[in-house]
XYZ file of C-alpha atoms in Angstrom:
680
model
C 23.121 -17.826 -126.799
C 21.183 -19.889 -124.193
C 21.308 -18.753 -120.551
C 23.694 -20.552 -118.182
C 22.381 -23.662 -116.436
C 22.492 -22.114 -112.955
C 20.174 -19.313 -114.151
C 17.743 -21.856 -115.630
C 17.833 -23.879 -112.379
C 17.257 -20.732 -110.302
C 14.287 -19.675 -112.422
C 12.793 -23.177 -112.250
C 13.266 -23.285 -108.471
C 11.549 -19.935 -108.047
C 8.628 -21.068 -110.189
C 8.317 -24.219 -108.085
C 8.408 -22.211 -104.882
C 5.873 -19.774 -106.267
C 3.694 -22.636 -107.452
C 3.834 -24.370 -104.056
C 3.037 -21.159 -102.182
C 0.133 -20.459 -104.508
C -1.206 -23.999 -104.096
C -0.855 -23.789 -100.321
C -2.628 -20.443 -100.297
C -5.356 -21.863 -102.525
C -5.815 -24.832 -100.179
C -5.836 -22.877 -96.931
C -8.180 -20.203 -98.241
C -10.652 -22.642 -99.794
C -14.073 -23.133 -98.268
C -13.835 -26.912 -98.645
C -10.738 -27.052 -96.458
C -12.430 -24.968 -93.741
C -15.560 -27.136 -93.870
C -13.417 -30.268 -93.548
C -11.725 -28.856 -90.449
C -15.094 -27.878 -88.987
C -16.349 -31.423 -89.537
C -13.376 -32.877 -87.652
C -13.918 -30.398 -84.820
C -17.600 -31.322 -84.664
C -16.744 -35.024 -84.362
C -14.151 -34.247 -81.689
C -16.697 -32.160 -79.785
C -19.165 -35.042 -79.832
C -16.474 -37.342 -78.432
C -15.625 -34.773 -75.776
C -19.288 -34.572 -74.808
C -19.922 -38.327 -74.658
C -16.610 -39.311 -73.053
C -16.075 -37.804 -69.618
C -13.037 -35.563 -69.811
C -10.009 -34.992 -67.600
C -10.506 -37.965 -65.274
C -7.520 -39.757 -63.694
C -6.019 -42.302 -66.077
C -6.718 -45.122 -63.623
C -10.461 -44.541 -64.054
C -10.223 -44.862 -67.835
C -7.973 -47.936 -67.633
C -10.477 -49.678 -65.396
C -13.475 -48.700 -67.543
C -12.095 -49.470 -71.018
C -9.424 -52.081 -70.393
C -5.743 -51.850 -71.266
C -6.122 -52.114 -75.066
C -8.744 -49.419 -75.639
C -7.229 -47.291 -72.902
C -3.975 -47.126 -74.861
C -5.843 -46.403 -78.103
C -7.854 -43.552 -76.579
C -4.818 -42.216 -74.727
C -2.754 -42.151 -77.912
C -5.539 -40.269 -79.702
C -5.793 -37.800 -76.827
C -9.496 -38.455 -76.309
C -9.347 -38.148 -72.517
C -8.725 -34.393 -72.823
C -9.915 -33.631 -76.328
C -10.203 -29.859 -76.031
C -6.601 -29.486 -74.836
C -5.011 -32.150 -77.023
C -2.301 -31.052 -79.426
C -4.137 -32.112 -82.573
C -7.325 -30.311 -81.523
C -5.444 -27.058 -80.905
C -3.555 -27.516 -84.179
C -6.839 -27.871 -86.046
C -8.037 -24.667 -84.378
C -4.888 -22.907 -85.614
C -5.451 -24.170 -89.154
C -9.123 -23.227 -88.987
C -8.262 -19.690 -87.870
C -5.702 -19.450 -90.657
C -8.032 -20.924 -93.272
C -11.028 -18.780 -92.358
C -8.899 -15.630 -92.141
C -7.419 -16.287 -95.588
C -10.896 -17.074 -96.896
C -12.124 -13.699 -95.620
C -9.046 -11.964 -97.019
C -9.486 -13.660 -100.377
C -13.179 -12.968 -100.814
C -13.536 -9.670 -98.971
C -12.639 -7.400 -101.913
C -15.217 -9.009 -104.173
C -17.897 -8.930 -101.469
C -17.236 -5.303 -100.608
C -17.186 -4.326 -104.258
C -20.455 -6.145 -104.830
C -22.048 -4.507 -101.769
C -21.109 -1.043 -103.024
C -21.977 -1.629 -106.672
C -25.296 -0.363 -108.058
C -24.795 -2.119 -111.427
C -26.080 0.932 -113.211
C -24.427 -0.178 -116.449
C -26.721 -3.186 -116.858
C -27.827 -3.355 -120.510
C -31.384 -3.270 -121.725
C -31.012 -6.835 -122.978
C -29.849 -8.122 -119.571
C -32.760 -6.374 -117.866
C -35.204 -7.929 -120.313
C -33.723 -11.378 -119.648
C -34.420 -11.185 -115.924
C -37.273 -13.213 -114.456
C -38.918 -10.147 -112.989
C -38.902 -7.647 -115.849
C -41.607 -5.489 -117.444
C -41.938 -2.857 -120.188
C -43.644 0.398 -119.345
C -44.902 2.057 -122.516
C -45.094 5.606 -121.342
C -42.765 8.388 -120.445
C -41.759 8.185 -116.779
C -40.881 11.249 -114.715
C -37.351 10.502 -113.539
C -37.539 12.737 -110.488
C -40.752 11.105 -109.257
C -39.408 7.593 -109.852
C -36.240 8.412 -107.916
C -38.246 9.973 -105.074
C -40.503 6.900 -104.917
C -37.584 4.489 -104.734
C -35.934 6.483 -101.958
C -39.236 6.552 -100.073
C -39.293 2.737 -100.301
C -35.916 2.527 -98.597
C -33.744 2.098 -101.674
C -30.427 3.759 -102.280
C -30.528 5.172 -105.802
C -27.864 6.053 -108.351
C -28.668 7.561 -111.749
C -26.634 7.353 -114.945
C -27.369 9.101 -118.218
C -26.590 6.694 -121.009
C -26.976 6.674 -124.777
C -30.091 4.509 -124.512
C -31.714 6.563 -121.760
C -31.550 7.410 -118.073
C -30.720 4.460 -115.807
C -31.969 4.549 -112.222
C -30.251 1.739 -110.281
C -31.563 1.103 -106.754
C -30.633 -1.344 -104.045
C -31.372 -2.156 -100.415
C -30.541 -4.958 -98.015
C -26.814 -4.924 -98.775
C -26.270 -5.866 -95.128
C -27.217 -9.398 -96.178
C -23.697 -9.740 -97.521
C -22.404 -8.386 -94.227
C -23.890 -11.479 -92.580
C -21.390 -13.680 -94.407
C -18.530 -11.566 -93.114
C -19.836 -11.628 -89.555
C -20.347 -15.407 -89.624
C -16.814 -16.025 -90.864
C -15.287 -13.500 -88.479
C -17.270 -15.148 -85.665
C -15.650 -18.503 -86.449
C -12.213 -16.903 -86.253
C -13.035 -15.172 -82.955
C -14.502 -18.351 -81.406
C -11.461 -20.392 -82.424
C -9.135 -17.750 -80.995
C -11.087 -17.964 -77.723
C -10.672 -21.729 -77.793
C -6.937 -21.372 -78.350
C -6.656 -18.940 -75.442
C -8.448 -21.324 -73.075
C -6.578 -24.267 -74.572
C -3.488 -22.919 -72.792
C -1.196 -23.135 -75.796
C 1.814 -21.746 -73.850
C 1.624 -24.683 -71.418
C 1.378 -27.159 -74.296
C 4.444 -25.612 -75.911
C 6.302 -25.689 -72.584
C 5.517 -29.411 -72.271
C 6.567 -29.983 -75.882
C 9.972 -28.357 -75.364
C 10.523 -29.927 -71.935
C 10.182 -26.769 -69.861
C 7.200 -28.216 -67.956
C 6.171 -31.743 -67.042
C 3.364 -33.231 -64.980
C 4.157 -34.670 -61.558
C 3.247 -38.352 -61.297
C 4.271 -39.008 -57.680
C 1.818 -38.835 -54.797
C 3.676 -36.249 -52.717
C 2.609 -33.187 -50.704
C 2.193 -30.147 -52.920
C 5.030 -28.399 -51.103
C 7.399 -31.073 -52.461
C 6.284 -30.755 -56.076
C 9.218 -29.439 -58.174
C 9.112 -26.119 -60.024
C 8.836 -27.932 -63.337
C 5.402 -29.155 -62.289
C 4.222 -25.872 -60.768
C 2.413 -23.128 -62.652
C 2.573 -19.510 -61.538
C -0.490 -17.434 -60.735
C 0.014 -15.598 -64.038
C -0.871 -18.722 -66.016
C -3.071 -17.799 -68.972
C -5.926 -20.214 -68.286
C -6.654 -23.205 -66.084
C -9.418 -25.292 -64.569
C -8.665 -27.179 -61.363
C -10.281 -28.545 -58.241
C -9.576 -28.472 -54.547
C -11.382 -30.051 -51.594
C -11.413 -27.901 -48.466
C -12.478 -29.105 -45.007
C -14.074 -26.539 -42.752
C -11.608 -24.015 -41.288
C -8.916 -25.068 -43.763
C -7.261 -22.944 -46.476
C -5.733 -23.459 -49.899
C -3.694 -21.300 -52.257
C -3.227 -23.880 -55.015
C -5.371 -26.166 -57.141
C -4.449 -29.362 -58.920
C -4.775 -29.710 -62.682
C -5.124 -33.226 -64.079
C -2.614 -33.862 -66.854
C -2.666 -37.398 -68.218
C -1.349 -39.751 -65.563
C -0.062 -36.854 -63.458
C -0.914 -33.360 -62.356
C 0.282 -29.765 -62.213
C 0.146 -27.571 -59.120
C -1.454 -24.265 -60.072
C -0.623 -21.315 -57.830
C -3.515 -18.971 -57.025
C -3.245 -15.193 -56.571
C -5.174 -15.525 -53.311
C -5.816 -17.788 -50.336
C -9.309 -19.228 -49.983
C -10.517 -20.362 -46.545
C -13.680 -22.388 -45.948
C -15.352 -21.042 -42.827
C -18.565 -23.057 -42.933
C -20.240 -25.473 -45.268
C -24.029 -25.666 -45.410
C -26.080 -28.508 -46.817
C -29.851 -28.853 -46.734
C -31.649 -32.105 -47.447
C -35.049 -33.163 -48.657
C -37.083 -35.380 -46.359
C -35.820 -38.501 -48.157
C -32.196 -37.524 -47.539
C -31.344 -36.202 -51.002
C -29.300 -32.958 -50.942
C -31.387 -29.890 -51.748
C -28.903 -27.048 -51.377
C -25.246 -26.799 -50.528
C -23.172 -23.660 -50.133
C -19.763 -22.564 -48.870
C -19.008 -19.566 -46.676
C -15.501 -18.550 -47.739
C -12.973 -15.826 -47.033
C -10.640 -14.984 -49.921
C -7.412 -13.176 -48.978
C -5.374 -11.396 -51.655
C -1.713 -12.429 -51.433
C -0.391 -9.009 -52.438
C -2.371 -6.567 -50.321
C -4.039 -8.845 -47.758
C -7.523 -7.649 -48.708
C -10.206 -10.078 -47.528
C -13.400 -10.827 -49.410
C -16.208 -12.690 -47.655
C -18.796 -14.472 -49.775
C -21.149 -17.433 -49.950
C -20.657 -19.642 -52.998
C -23.556 -21.737 -54.256
C -24.247 -23.825 -57.320
C -24.626 -21.466 -60.318
C -23.553 -18.530 -58.125
C -19.737 -18.404 -58.400
C -17.353 -15.841 -56.947
C -14.891 -14.161 -59.330
C -11.710 -12.549 -57.997
C -8.602 -11.541 -59.972
C -10.027 -13.190 -63.064
C -10.446 -16.521 -61.269
C -13.988 -17.849 -60.867
C -14.664 -20.075 -57.855
C -17.526 -22.527 -58.402
C -19.330 -24.782 -55.938
C -18.688 -28.178 -57.517
C -19.291 -30.825 -54.864
C -19.143 -31.631 -51.189
C -17.989 -34.487 -49.043
C -16.201 -35.545 -45.916
C -13.456 -33.403 -44.466
C -11.981 -35.796 -41.913
C -14.661 -36.588 -39.341
C -13.939 -38.051 -35.926
C -15.163 -41.657 -35.644
C -15.847 -44.026 -32.765
C -16.306 -47.788 -33.121
C -17.110 -50.814 -31.040
C -14.475 -53.270 -32.292
C -15.667 -56.899 -32.002
C -13.064 -59.651 -32.168
C -14.731 -62.216 -34.454
C -12.329 -64.920 -33.281
C -13.377 -64.327 -29.656
C -16.960 -63.102 -29.890
C -17.561 -63.328 -26.123
C -14.955 -60.651 -25.454
C -16.443 -57.249 -24.838
C -15.959 -54.895 -27.784
C -13.038 -52.486 -27.555
C -13.602 -48.794 -28.192
C -11.649 -47.719 -31.268
C -11.308 -44.111 -32.417
C -10.162 -42.843 -35.775
C -10.491 -40.097 -38.340
C -12.008 -40.459 -41.771
C -9.743 -39.915 -44.781
C -6.814 -41.060 -42.622
C -5.050 -44.289 -41.717
C -3.750 -45.800 -38.519
C -1.844 -48.963 -37.530
C -3.630 -51.856 -35.880
C -2.375 -55.050 -34.223
C -4.747 -58.038 -34.085
C -3.599 -61.326 -32.554
C 0.025 -60.257 -33.014
C -0.451 -59.457 -36.694
C 0.080 -55.959 -38.042
C -2.599 -54.258 -40.106
C -3.286 -50.772 -41.400
C -6.773 -49.358 -41.050
C -7.432 -46.906 -43.904
C -10.604 -44.901 -43.427
C -12.389 -43.478 -46.452
C -15.349 -41.136 -46.727
C -17.778 -40.718 -43.890
C -21.315 -40.166 -45.154
C -23.964 -38.824 -42.766
C -26.780 -39.695 -45.189
C -27.223 -42.697 -47.444
C -30.273 -42.700 -49.686
C -30.635 -46.259 -50.950
C -33.199 -48.758 -52.169
C -33.875 -50.998 -49.197
C -35.296 -54.492 -49.295
C -38.487 -55.408 -47.512
C -38.129 -59.103 -48.076
C -39.465 -62.124 -46.318
C -36.779 -64.490 -47.519
C -35.506 -65.262 -44.052
C -38.121 -67.814 -43.114
C -37.673 -71.598 -43.125
C -35.774 -72.627 -46.234
C -36.491 -75.566 -48.459
C -32.794 -76.176 -49.204
C -29.300 -75.015 -48.366
C -28.914 -73.067 -51.602
C -31.646 -70.640 -50.572
C -29.962 -70.005 -47.241
C -26.594 -69.570 -48.906
C -28.001 -67.024 -51.389
C -29.422 -64.894 -48.595
C -26.112 -65.038 -46.781
C -24.425 -62.942 -49.439
C -27.215 -60.761 -50.775
C -29.446 -57.924 -49.692
C -32.498 -57.871 -51.949
C -34.067 -54.599 -53.048
C -37.640 -53.605 -53.740
C -37.026 -50.007 -54.912
C -38.102 -48.508 -51.589
C -35.901 -45.430 -51.225
C -34.860 -44.759 -47.634
C -32.207 -42.848 -45.785
C -30.049 -45.464 -44.084
C -28.203 -42.911 -41.983
C -24.447 -42.577 -41.409
C -21.902 -44.946 -42.917
C -18.145 -45.265 -43.176
C -15.979 -47.016 -45.752
C -12.564 -48.344 -44.819
C -9.865 -50.763 -45.912
C -8.058 -53.278 -43.741
C -4.595 -53.840 -45.225
C -2.293 -56.608 -44.012
C 1.507 -56.581 -43.808
C 1.778 -57.916 -47.374
C -0.211 -54.960 -48.721
C -3.355 -56.978 -49.470
C -6.562 -55.187 -48.555
C -10.297 -55.698 -48.422
C -12.727 -52.792 -48.506
C -15.628 -52.543 -46.074
C -18.669 -50.387 -45.474
C -20.560 -50.250 -42.199
C -23.826 -48.486 -41.434
C -24.281 -46.958 -38.016
C -28.061 -47.096 -37.706
C -29.900 -50.442 -37.623
C -31.932 -51.256 -40.717
C -35.515 -52.349 -40.164
C -36.821 -55.203 -42.307
C -40.233 -56.683 -41.529
C -40.026 -55.419 -37.986
C -36.587 -56.925 -37.336
C -33.393 -54.954 -36.820
C -30.024 -55.581 -38.448
C -26.607 -53.992 -38.572
C -25.536 -54.097 -42.212
C -21.937 -54.338 -43.334
C -20.513 -54.805 -46.807
C -17.235 -56.166 -48.128
C -15.582 -55.704 -51.530
C -12.944 -58.292 -52.344
C -11.967 -57.031 -55.821
C -11.101 -53.503 -56.881
C -14.091 -52.062 -58.692
C -16.160 -55.144 -57.991
C -19.577 -55.187 -56.350
C -19.928 -54.987 -52.604
C -21.470 -58.016 -50.894
C -23.578 -57.205 -47.849
C -24.338 -59.247 -44.779
C -26.812 -58.526 -42.008
C -26.004 -59.063 -38.362
C -29.277 -59.577 -36.448
C -29.858 -57.514 -33.329
C -31.538 -58.914 -30.237
C -34.585 -57.525 -28.476
C -32.391 -54.905 -26.792
C -31.003 -53.715 -30.128
C -27.541 -55.142 -29.433
C -25.151 -57.577 -31.095
C -24.446 -59.416 -27.838
C -26.861 -62.294 -28.474
C -25.497 -62.940 -31.962
C -21.900 -62.780 -30.764
C -22.746 -65.183 -27.905
C -24.282 -67.606 -30.390
C -21.340 -67.195 -32.759
C -18.957 -68.068 -29.938
C -21.011 -71.170 -29.119
C -20.889 -72.295 -32.765
C -17.108 -71.952 -32.665
C -16.846 -74.000 -29.433
C -16.785 -77.777 -30.222
C -16.942 -78.547 -26.493
C -20.631 -77.649 -26.546
C -21.556 -79.900 -29.472
C -21.871 -83.051 -27.339
C -24.440 -81.578 -24.964
C -26.369 -80.033 -27.848
C -26.349 -83.353 -29.717
C -27.601 -85.283 -26.665
C -30.419 -82.798 -26.111
C -31.376 -82.974 -29.794
C -31.385 -86.797 -29.738
C -33.505 -86.863 -26.592
C -36.058 -84.526 -28.171
C -36.156 -86.601 -31.353
C -36.634 -89.825 -29.380
C -39.319 -88.272 -27.180
C -41.139 -87.034 -30.240
C -41.046 -90.433 -31.886
C -38.842 -89.319 -34.753
C -36.208 -91.953 -33.881
C -36.035 -94.961 -31.598
C -33.532 -95.537 -28.807
C -31.215 -97.619 -30.997
C -30.625 -94.672 -33.334
C -30.154 -92.019 -30.639
C -26.356 -92.326 -30.570
C -26.142 -92.250 -34.382
C -28.465 -89.241 -34.543
C -26.394 -87.404 -31.925
C -23.293 -88.062 -34.013
C -25.017 -86.593 -37.045
C -25.916 -83.474 -35.074
C -22.316 -83.038 -33.952
C -21.076 -83.545 -37.518
C -23.523 -80.995 -38.946
C -22.572 -78.444 -36.280
C -18.854 -78.996 -36.854
C -19.161 -78.797 -40.631
C -21.298 -75.681 -40.456
C -19.019 -74.062 -37.871
C -15.965 -74.527 -40.069
C -17.353 -73.729 -43.522
C -20.914 -72.472 -43.163
C -23.583 -73.490 -45.632
C -20.941 -73.817 -48.335
C -19.338 -76.705 -46.441
C -22.614 -78.628 -46.277
C -23.301 -77.867 -49.943
C -19.883 -79.165 -50.982
C -20.369 -82.360 -49.008
C -23.734 -82.965 -50.656
C -22.261 -82.397 -54.121
C -19.326 -84.718 -53.505
C -20.787 -87.540 -51.412
C -24.552 -87.738 -51.991
C -26.150 -88.969 -55.241
C -27.969 -86.239 -57.098
C -31.406 -87.816 -56.757
C -31.044 -87.868 -52.948
C -29.461 -84.447 -52.409
C -32.699 -82.545 -51.918
C -33.964 -84.923 -49.243
C -30.613 -85.015 -47.429
C -30.342 -81.225 -47.621
C -33.756 -80.847 -45.997
C -32.643 -83.235 -43.243
C -29.494 -81.193 -42.587
C -31.498 -77.968 -42.460
C -33.924 -79.463 -39.921
C -31.037 -80.777 -37.810
C -29.348 -77.371 -37.911
C -32.559 -75.520 -37.066
C -33.174 -77.733 -34.066
C -29.558 -77.727 -32.918
C -29.282 -73.940 -32.998
C -32.177 -73.687 -30.528
C -30.420 -75.995 -28.073
C -27.095 -74.265 -28.701
C -28.600 -70.911 -27.778
C -30.047 -72.361 -24.559
C -26.656 -73.798 -23.607
C -24.877 -70.526 -24.403
C -27.364 -68.485 -22.378
C -27.104 -70.889 -19.457
C -23.322 -70.491 -19.430
C -23.816 -66.714 -19.458
C -26.207 -67.133 -16.508
C -29.155 -65.903 -18.564
C -32.668 -67.283 -18.695
C -33.647 -69.280 -21.798
C -35.562 -67.279 -24.372
C -39.145 -68.327 -25.089
C -39.388 -69.942 -28.503
C -41.693 -67.766 -30.570
C -41.732 -66.309 -34.049
C -39.317 -63.486 -33.224
C -36.753 -65.667 -31.461
C -36.968 -68.302 -34.183
C -36.432 -65.621 -36.849
C -33.435 -64.333 -34.898
C -31.877 -67.817 -34.840
C -32.336 -68.318 -38.587
C -30.904 -64.852 -39.283
C -27.963 -65.736 -37.067
C -27.271 -68.893 -39.069
C -27.289 -66.901 -42.293
C -25.074 -64.158 -40.835
C -22.629 -66.688 -39.389
C -22.289 -68.487 -42.712
C -21.784 -65.222 -44.597
C -19.242 -63.974 -42.070
C -16.929 -66.850 -43.045
C -16.165 -64.806 -46.195
C -15.972 -61.483 -44.370
C -12.191 -61.640 -44.417
C -11.587 -59.498 -41.348
C -10.804 -60.644 -37.813
C -12.632 -57.550 -36.569
C -16.111 -56.221 -36.995
C -16.166 -52.448 -36.561
C -19.563 -51.237 -35.414
C -19.852 -47.475 -35.888
C -21.164 -46.005 -32.636
C -20.423 -42.275 -32.869
C -18.987 -39.504 -35.013
C -18.034 -35.838 -35.038
C -18.754 -34.704 -38.583
C -16.408 -32.348 -40.408
C -17.744 -31.226 -43.780
C -15.648 -30.454 -46.838
C -16.461 -28.415 -49.908
C -15.322 -29.252 -53.425
C -14.434 -26.009 -55.204
C -13.551 -25.611 -58.857
C -11.269 -22.695 -59.735
C -11.298 -21.498 -63.315
C -9.450 -18.792 -65.190
C -10.963 -18.587 -68.638
C -10.070 -15.364 -70.478
C -11.114 -16.950 -73.743
C -14.659 -17.278 -72.452
C -15.527 -13.647 -73.180
C -13.869 -13.940 -76.582
C -16.075 -16.940 -77.339
C -19.115 -14.980 -76.146
C -18.195 -12.150 -78.537
C -17.789 -14.636 -81.359
C -21.167 -16.151 -80.538
C -22.815 -12.716 -80.685
C -21.161 -12.056 -84.047
C -22.357 -15.440 -85.272
C -25.932 -14.714 -84.194
C -25.770 -11.288 -85.853
C -24.390 -12.831 -89.024
C -27.143 -15.445 -89.123
C -29.792 -12.767 -88.574
C -28.387 -10.680 -91.432
C -28.183 -13.681 -93.755
C -31.635 -15.067 -93.059
C -33.723 -12.012 -92.229
C -32.225 -9.271 -94.415
C -33.157 -9.663 -98.072
C -31.051 -8.018 -100.734
C -33.155 -6.319 -103.415
C -31.995 -4.596 -106.614
C -34.282 -2.630 -108.888
C -33.515 -0.993 -112.233
C -35.613 1.501 -114.186
C -34.342 2.397 -117.668
C -36.206 5.528 -118.819
C -35.876 5.913 -122.577
C -36.583 9.172 -124.443
C -39.179 7.681 -126.771
C -41.298 6.641 -123.784
C -40.510 2.953 -123.983
C -39.114 2.235 -120.486
C -37.991 -0.968 -118.821
C -38.201 -2.016 -115.149
C -36.447 -5.082 -113.679
C -36.000 -6.471 -110.206
C -33.736 -9.139 -108.655
C -33.032 -10.608 -105.237
C -30.619 -13.052 -103.694
C -33.611 -15.142 -102.565
C -36.375 -15.922 -105.021
C -39.542 -16.217 -102.954
C -43.216 -15.396 -103.307
C -42.481 -12.110 -101.546
C -40.348 -11.101 -104.511
C -43.291 -11.649 -106.872
C -45.551 -9.480 -104.751
C -42.928 -6.759 -104.330
C -42.281 -6.651 -108.061
C -45.978 -6.283 -108.893
C -46.382 -3.600 -106.240
C -43.410 -1.522 -107.386
C -44.318 -1.914 -111.089
C -47.890 -0.730 -110.510
C -46.709 2.196 -108.412
C -44.103 3.314 -110.952
C -46.523 2.963 -113.888
C -48.931 5.389 -112.211
C -46.392 8.036 -111.260
């Protein structure tokens, strides 16, 4: 009678389950599967090395664009070593390698212990290294010789004679075990430092990164990690005499607040520089206070010399500005004759500002006491052949790879009521080029775009007053008539024009001054492109440049006379100053700010960038690395040797030798042992 259907179905189901489990076990414990996982990990590690990890998402979006940013974000490439798929591969690799060890260990151990003393005479004769010894061998002497050579020996009396089976170098097989165990240990260390509990908490909604820019005290508990967190790596920037008991961990487009078991206070930050201004050494004097018992630890942290307390290592990562006091001379570019107003601020902070009834916000960035840059030593500020050359110099500072320390600088943004902002940089110290002094200021009109620099020329007293006086005169149309009449009189006296053209020439001077005053060189260029035939543009441009060069001399004389100052003698230096002023004035039309902030003083406050790391898996990885090195040494430098001597009663003996590596050393060892045994 056939069995009932439910029994047949149950038996079939069990066989399927057993078959699936066996197939899964076969897959996970196979060497090919482990090698495939290792290959994926190797590729991921290369990506993690090439692609800078754990940066704010905004940096990646700007660098790669929206499309590739989304692709890389989806793949988790911005934090490869903590991504879910990377940790999952580590779990599978640990499982696979462990099962591989479990599966092959019995056979390896059995093979390591086995002497193979039951090898037949035929199998010995078939070996590559085998020889007959046609004499009776003393078994005790042969055994003593083999032991003296470092072999372990086992004897077996058989029907065909006495078998002496010897072996040494069995630790070679141990190398395979150590190498595989090392992979498991290293992966476990990676999982520990991968902070799997936090990943699981995020997966199940028990933790989530904070994406708002709020004070850390307002960050909710869901985005805070206790000081018992398994592992973390975060950064904090501390100004001098400030303290911190948390660090911030980047997490995608947000962050976690990691509580520390102590409070770290920066007492003093030291930085030493080379003669060219490059930093040579920087260190932090800190006091670490334990939250539980109040114990204080004083230490100096330097690069490659971290401080470790309560399992947390504090590294010197960077340094910067900690909120320095700043003082400026604020020039009103719409009223250059007004004396500059003293303006005070603090770097890394913002403050409101009202200019001509309009509200602005002044947002100060980093203050830098040293700026090592390539500085131009160019002679491009002489008399120009055309307007395009002047216009190019108005928006560019050329470089000749001369590295110099330009001294202190400050970056800031001027934001209007609509939220639109331009970014500026101003150097405090004048820059010397060909014996002439300039105050350099840069403006960035697009986020991430290059900064365009302009140079304000300084007068013989090292001040901006002369340039500002000339700028005011250029912006005052009431002076154009007198300047034009003086220019026409000079041209007529020099024979360049006759009396009938004096009025027309004066009109041209006024027009050039007005056009230049309103739009700079760009205005003259546009007029030439629109109104003058191409074949005549070069000649007309040269005429305009000559008119402007002559008019600026007269304009300066008029401006100085109104200021009750003596006219300046016209020499090479004064002429260079006037040309530089024209270039600076034209470039300043695109400056975008109604103010020019000239940095005049500062009270530096340094800040130290500290990286706090808890990495318990580090020591586990170190242990795994030691095991891996030991395993490699055993595999490559320990040679397994097996030697058999079959002593037969009739005096017809057989010796054979085998090794896991067939090298020339094996040939020499075989000949040496055969000769020695034959003569025992």
